[in-house]
Each structure stands twice: as C-alpha cells, then as structure tokens.
Tab-separated table of C-alpha atoms and ligand atoms in Angstrom:
chain	number	residue	atom	x	y	z
A	659	UNK	CA	118.323	96.297	104.962
A	660	UNK	CA	117.628	94.739	108.363
A	661	UNK	CA	115.300	96.279	110.911
A	662	UNK	CA	117.409	96.881	114.008
A	663	UNK	CA	117.187	98.836	117.257
A	664	UNK	CA	117.586	102.141	115.480
A	665	UNK	CA	114.742	101.548	113.043
A	666	UNK	CA	112.216	99.448	114.984
A	667	UNK	CA	110.590	102.590	116.510
A	668	UNK	CA	109.618	103.467	112.954
A	669	UNK	CA	107.743	100.185	112.572
A	670	UNK	CA	105.862	100.919	115.784
A	671	UNK	CA	105.163	104.497	114.747
A	672	UNK	CA	103.648	103.404	111.431
A	673	UNK	CA	101.272	101.019	113.211
A	674	UNK	CA	100.370	103.554	115.895
A	675	UNK	CA	99.767	106.415	113.440
A	676	UNK	CA	97.730	104.260	111.072
A	677	UNK	CA	95.563	103.183	113.993
A	678	UNK	CA	95.068	106.753	115.028
A	679	UNK	CA	94.199	107.869	111.509
A	680	UNK	CA	91.539	105.158	111.329
A	681	UNK	CA	90.080	106.231	114.681
A	682	UNK	CA	90.010	109.886	113.659
A	683	UNK	CA	88.385	109.058	110.347
A	684	UNK	CA	85.646	107.029	112.036
A	685	UNK	CA	85.099	109.803	114.551
A	686	UNK	CA	84.588	112.190	111.629
A	687	UNK	CA	82.021	109.782	110.182
A	688	UNK	CA	84.329	108.616	107.418
A	689	UNK	CA	85.540	105.199	106.351
A	690	UNK	CA	89.126	104.631	107.592
A	691	UNK	CA	90.417	103.902	104.107
A	692	UNK	CA	89.382	107.365	102.878
A	693	UNK	CA	92.445	108.835	104.611
A	694	UNK	CA	95.796	107.750	103.262
A	695	UNK	CA	99.122	108.205	104.999
A	696	UNK	CA	102.021	109.631	103.034
A	697	UNK	CA	105.181	109.041	105.087
A	698	UNK	CA	107.472	112.012	104.495
A	699	UNK	CA	110.972	110.556	104.400
A	700	UNK	CA	112.891	113.730	103.543
A	701	UNK	CA	116.274	113.925	105.309
A	702	UNK	CA	115.952	110.263	106.351
A	703	UNK	CA	118.025	107.519	104.776
A	704	UNK	CA	116.902	104.486	102.801
A	705	UNK	CA	117.204	102.187	105.842
A	706	UNK	CA	114.459	104.198	107.547
A	707	UNK	CA	112.239	103.990	104.482
A	708	UNK	CA	112.864	100.230	104.516
A	709	UNK	CA	111.686	100.069	108.134
A	710	UNK	CA	108.430	101.847	107.293
A	711	UNK	CA	108.011	99.585	104.273
A	712	UNK	CA	108.415	96.558	106.532
A	713	UNK	CA	105.451	97.902	108.504
A	714	UNK	CA	103.372	97.933	105.336
A	715	UNK	CA	103.802	101.596	104.424
A	716	UNK	CA	104.142	102.099	100.662
A	717	UNK	CA	103.385	105.796	100.034
A	718	UNK	CA	106.324	108.119	100.690
A	719	UNK	CA	106.855	111.849	100.255
A	720	UNK	CA	109.957	113.814	99.349
A	721	UNK	CA	110.372	117.555	98.904
A	722	UNK	CA	113.609	117.929	96.951
A	723	UNK	CA	114.406	116.234	93.682
A	724	UNK	CA	118.088	115.904	94.465
A	725	UNK	CA	117.527	113.853	97.597
A	726	UNK	CA	114.653	111.891	96.100
A	727	UNK	CA	116.698	110.785	93.129
A	728	UNK	CA	119.229	109.060	95.355
A	729	UNK	CA	116.562	107.280	97.412
A	730	UNK	CA	113.879	106.261	94.940
A	731	UNK	CA	116.035	103.948	92.768
A	732	UNK	CA	117.012	101.943	95.875
A	733	UNK	CA	113.416	100.678	96.033
A	734	UNK	CA	112.771	100.156	92.332
A	735	UNK	CA	110.316	97.342	91.654
A	736	UNK	CA	109.108	97.086	95.250
A	737	UNK	CA	105.740	98.729	94.801
A	738	UNK	CA	106.480	102.056	96.472
A	739	UNK	CA	104.412	105.090	95.514
A	740	UNK	CA	106.368	108.351	95.678
A	741	UNK	CA	104.767	111.755	96.231
A	742	UNK	CA	106.568	114.981	95.366
A	743	UNK	CA	105.442	117.483	98.007
A	744	UNK	CA	107.980	120.318	97.731
A	745	UNK	CA	108.327	123.301	95.453
A	746	UNK	CA	109.421	122.107	92.025
A	747	UNK	CA	112.143	124.124	90.324
A	748	UNK	CA	111.482	124.211	86.606
A	749	UNK	CA	114.944	122.838	85.797
A	750	UNK	CA	114.025	119.715	87.801
A	751	UNK	CA	110.684	119.167	86.086
A	752	UNK	CA	112.065	116.531	83.762
A	753	UNK	CA	112.829	114.216	86.678
A	754	UNK	CA	109.336	114.257	88.124
A	755	UNK	CA	107.682	111.747	85.748
A	756	UNK	CA	109.487	108.469	86.083
A	757	UNK	CA	110.337	109.009	89.737
A	758	UNK	CA	107.013	110.112	91.186
A	759	UNK	CA	103.407	108.929	90.872
A	760	UNK	CA	101.943	112.001	92.605
A	761	UNK	CA	102.718	115.717	92.346
A	762	UNK	CA	101.260	117.807	95.198
A	763	UNK	CA	102.547	121.258	94.269
A	764	UNK	CA	101.337	122.430	90.873
A	765	UNK	CA	100.982	126.188	91.193
A	766	UNK	CA	101.534	127.649	87.735
A	767	UNK	CA	100.392	126.885	84.235
A	768	UNK	CA	103.940	127.171	82.862
A	769	UNK	CA	105.236	124.545	85.276
A	770	UNK	CA	102.259	122.295	84.551
A	771	UNK	CA	102.903	122.474	80.816
A	772	UNK	CA	106.540	121.682	81.346
A	773	UNK	CA	105.885	118.658	83.552
A	774	UNK	CA	103.122	117.431	81.236
A	775	UNK	CA	105.465	117.570	78.266
A	776	UNK	CA	108.050	115.406	80.028
A	777	UNK	CA	105.397	113.009	81.289
A	778	UNK	CA	103.970	112.580	77.811
A	779	UNK	CA	107.438	111.995	76.384
A	780	UNK	CA	108.045	109.360	79.052
A	781	UNK	CA	104.671	107.747	78.353
A	782	UNK	CA	103.491	108.222	81.941
A	783	UNK	CA	100.990	110.372	83.766
A	784	UNK	CA	101.016	112.038	87.162
A	785	UNK	CA	98.308	112.258	89.793
A	786	UNK	CA	98.355	116.000	90.334
A	787	UNK	CA	97.223	118.315	93.124
A	788	UNK	CA	97.130	122.100	92.962
A	789	UNK	CA	98.896	123.742	95.894
A	790	UNK	CA	96.940	126.628	97.371
A	791	UNK	CA	98.506	129.263	99.604
A	792	UNK	CA	95.501	129.304	101.922
A	793	UNK	CA	97.102	131.577	104.501
A	794	UNK	CA	98.443	134.006	101.863
A	795	UNK	CA	101.868	133.965	103.495
A	796	UNK	CA	104.500	135.467	101.153
A	797	UNK	CA	107.006	132.815	102.245
A	798	UNK	CA	104.769	130.007	100.979
A	799	UNK	CA	104.348	128.632	97.515
A	800	UNK	CA	101.009	127.811	95.972
A	801	UNK	CA	98.398	129.681	94.014
A	802	UNK	CA	96.598	132.497	95.853
A	803	UNK	CA	92.967	131.517	96.520
A	804	UNK	CA	91.485	134.242	94.269
A	805	UNK	CA	93.553	132.891	91.360
A	806	UNK	CA	92.614	129.224	91.845
A	807	UNK	CA	89.627	129.052	89.489
A	808	UNK	CA	91.571	130.906	86.810
A	809	UNK	CA	94.406	128.399	87.088
A	810	UNK	CA	92.024	125.443	86.825
A	811	UNK	CA	90.435	127.037	83.756
A	812	UNK	CA	93.839	127.470	82.106
A	813	UNK	CA	94.722	123.870	82.936
A	814	UNK	CA	91.519	122.605	81.375
A	815	UNK	CA	92.050	124.742	78.285
A	816	UNK	CA	95.611	123.461	77.950
A	817	UNK	CA	94.205	119.904	78.023
A	818	UNK	CA	97.308	118.377	79.613
A	819	UNK	CA	96.319	114.738	79.369
A	820	UNK	CA	99.473	113.527	81.137
A	821	UNK	CA	98.366	115.320	84.305
A	822	UNK	CA	95.438	113.748	86.069
A	823	UNK	CA	93.973	116.566	88.185
A	824	UNK	CA	92.990	115.056	91.510
A	825	UNK	CA	92.460	117.873	94.025
A	826	UNK	CA	94.129	120.443	96.252
A	827	UNK	CA	97.029	120.624	98.677
A	828	UNK	CA	97.901	123.149	101.370
A	829	UNK	CA	100.282	123.741	104.245
A	830	UNK	CA	98.575	125.242	107.294
A	831	UNK	CA	99.781	128.567	108.694
A	832	UNK	CA	102.611	128.471	111.217
A	833	UNK	CA	100.612	129.006	114.325
A	834	UNK	CA	100.749	127.569	117.783
A	835	UNK	CA	96.952	127.553	117.935
A	836	UNK	CA	94.762	124.927	116.386
A	837	UNK	CA	92.145	127.527	115.370
A	838	UNK	CA	93.862	129.138	112.369
A	839	UNK	CA	95.038	125.760	111.128
A	840	UNK	CA	91.618	124.205	111.359
A	841	UNK	CA	90.128	127.191	109.508
A	842	UNK	CA	92.768	126.847	106.793
A	843	UNK	CA	91.821	123.178	106.320
A	844	UNK	CA	88.111	124.007	106.211
A	845	UNK	CA	88.866	126.712	103.661
A	846	UNK	CA	90.776	124.287	101.435
A	847	UNK	CA	87.807	121.916	101.547
A	848	UNK	CA	85.482	124.753	100.523
A	849	UNK	CA	87.778	125.587	97.628
A	850	UNK	CA	87.743	121.934	96.535
A	851	UNK	CA	83.941	121.932	96.660
A	852	UNK	CA	83.940	125.191	94.692
A	853	UNK	CA	86.063	123.593	91.978
A	854	UNK	CA	83.816	120.520	91.939
A	855	UNK	CA	80.685	122.619	91.496
A	856	UNK	CA	82.194	124.949	88.951
A	857	UNK	CA	84.121	122.529	86.775
A	858	UNK	CA	82.508	119.139	87.445
A	859	UNK	CA	85.881	117.460	87.162
A	860	UNK	CA	85.758	113.699	87.451
A	861	UNK	CA	87.977	112.359	90.254
A	862	UNK	CA	88.876	115.804	91.583
A	863	UNK	CA	88.272	114.888	95.207
A	864	UNK	CA	91.588	114.692	97.060
A	865	UNK	CA	92.643	116.990	99.890
A	866	UNK	CA	96.326	116.780	100.808
A	867	UNK	CA	96.493	118.537	104.162
A	868	UNK	CA	97.764	117.838	107.647
A	869	UNK	CA	101.289	117.259	108.944
A	870	UNK	CA	102.555	115.704	112.185
A	871	UNK	CA	101.361	118.607	114.342
A	872	UNK	CA	97.947	119.114	112.830
A	873	UNK	CA	96.714	116.002	111.029
A	874	UNK	CA	93.973	115.418	113.564
A	875	UNK	CA	92.292	118.706	112.655
A	876	UNK	CA	92.934	118.050	108.962
A	877	UNK	CA	91.144	114.691	109.083
A	878	UNK	CA	88.194	116.326	110.826
A	879	UNK	CA	88.011	118.770	107.927
A	880	UNK	CA	88.171	116.106	105.242
A	881	UNK	CA	91.832	115.365	104.476
A	882	UNK	CA	92.283	112.358	102.171
A	883	UNK	CA	96.096	112.452	102.160
A	884	UNK	CA	98.018	113.345	105.320
A	885	UNK	CA	101.738	114.019	104.971
A	886	UNK	CA	103.567	112.939	108.114
A	887	UNK	CA	107.299	113.108	108.660
A	888	UNK	CA	108.360	113.452	112.272
A	889	UNK	CA	105.389	111.452	113.607
A	890	UNK	CA	106.797	108.459	111.717
A	891	UNK	CA	110.531	108.977	111.451
A	892	UNK	CA	111.254	111.182	114.473
A	893	UNK	CA	113.074	114.503	114.279
A	894	UNK	CA	114.492	115.414	110.889
A	895	UNK	CA	118.149	114.808	110.193
A	896	UNK	CA	120.353	117.671	109.009
A	897	UNK	CA	120.663	117.720	105.235
B	2255	PLP	C1	108.260	118.127	105.711
B	2255	PLP	C2	106.905	118.229	105.159
B	2255	PLP	C3	105.840	117.523	105.745
B	2255	PLP	C4	105.985	116.656	106.996
B	2255	PLP	O1	106.245	117.471	108.101
B	2255	PLP	P1	106.200	116.872	109.609
B	2255	PLP	O2	105.910	118.059	110.438
B	2255	PLP	O3	107.540	116.287	109.860
B	2255	PLP	O4	105.125	115.881	109.644
B	2255	PLP	C5	104.595	117.618	105.147
B	2255	PLP	N1	104.400	118.367	104.049
B	2255	PLP	C6	105.389	119.063	103.463
B	2255	PLP	C7	105.094	119.873	102.254
B	2255	PLP	C8	106.668	119.019	103.998
B	2255	PLP	O5	107.661	119.720	103.421
C-alpha cells in the first residue's frame, strides 16, 4: 500500500505527536520511552494504518471486534501490536486472544474468566488492564472505583494465568475544561498506587489514559499508554 497525498499527513502526524509526547514526558521528569503511543485506527482503513506503520508506529488500537477482524489479518507477520480498547461483548470474547496482544477494558470477573479460557485454549496470554469508570458516568463502562479492589481480589483468587494484569485504564469525563479531566487522571494514578500497595502485583504499573484532546494532562499525571485517534488519523470516518 503506497503512501500518497491522502496518507502522507499521517506520517507527519506520527512524527509530530511522538516528538510532543517525548517533550511532555521530559517536562514531567520522566524518560520519553515511559510513554507509549497507541494509534487508534478505528473507522480508518488499512491504507491509513500502513501510513502510520511506515512512520514507525507499531501499536494500534481498535474498539470493535468486527472492524478489527477485517483489519488485523491484513498486517499479519509485520510486527504490529494490537490493543483492544472498546467494550468487549461476551460473545466476541473468543476472538480477543489471537488478534490482540493487549486488552484495556476488563471490567468484570465473568468476562475475565471467559477471555482467559479462550486465551489458554489458544496457548496465548493477554496483557490486561482493568477499566475504571473514574467519573462514575452511567454511560461509561468500567468498574466503579469502590469495587476496584474487590475485582482485583477476585481476579487473583481466580488465578487466570493467561491474563497478565498490567494496570488500569480510564476515559476522562466529557468536559470542556481541563480541570475535571486532570483530576480523573490523577485519581486513576492514585488507584493504581493503591493496588500496588495493597496487592504487591509484579508488573502492575501501566496507566492507559489520555486521548487526542487530553493526552498532555494525562502524561503529566503519569500515563504510560496514550490512545490517540484523531491526532494521528484526522477526523473519524463514518462506520
Ligand atoms: C476512539 C477512542 C480513543 C481515541 O480518541 P481520539 O479522541 O480520536 O484520540 C481513545 N480511547 C478509546 C477508548 C476510544 O474509543
């Protein structure tokens, strides 16, 4: 898939955004490579993924299984790392292992057990993040903050070896102001620290937070994975 006039802005955007992420990380007193960019390619076709790949981007995010399953096989064997960032319907759980390396949206023990069973059967494991509904909005998925420790306890008891528990994920509240978003990111970091203190989990240190409009604040608050769609690919296409 050639890079042409319609996709070259993507190449530039990847370079620009990566540069900015590095600057923001340094400004926050962090090494640039502690913040990884997940390019959210949902609604965008394979030729746009190819453009980002040409710019050196290898981590990509998708939020529906149906769309992901048409795109992921196009790049088989090319070293891409796919992140599932949407709400997972239980009837799609079987497709997660095998297509994705990372799962950002674990929010129930039943779903975790289901995914773990399929991963084990497929002989793979998934890097897994627990999604927290930090703003307690009814429209959002994720475990409510007061139920987080209980969920982690159940996960540890269930001993799901095919799921490698790596940290937390959140979507900031829909707000025009930076304030509530920044507080939501700080809160997610506190919850991560709470889990670390309480459970002493090895490697549980990832914070997936920050999208195109708010990744600067997220990096300030400790994001290790930022999920950017429109900043890389431009406005979303209609599905
Ligand atoms: C779409 C999406 C993103 C990227 O959103 P942009 O605003 O385009 O950067 C990040 N995270 C999740 C969960 C998404 O669904």
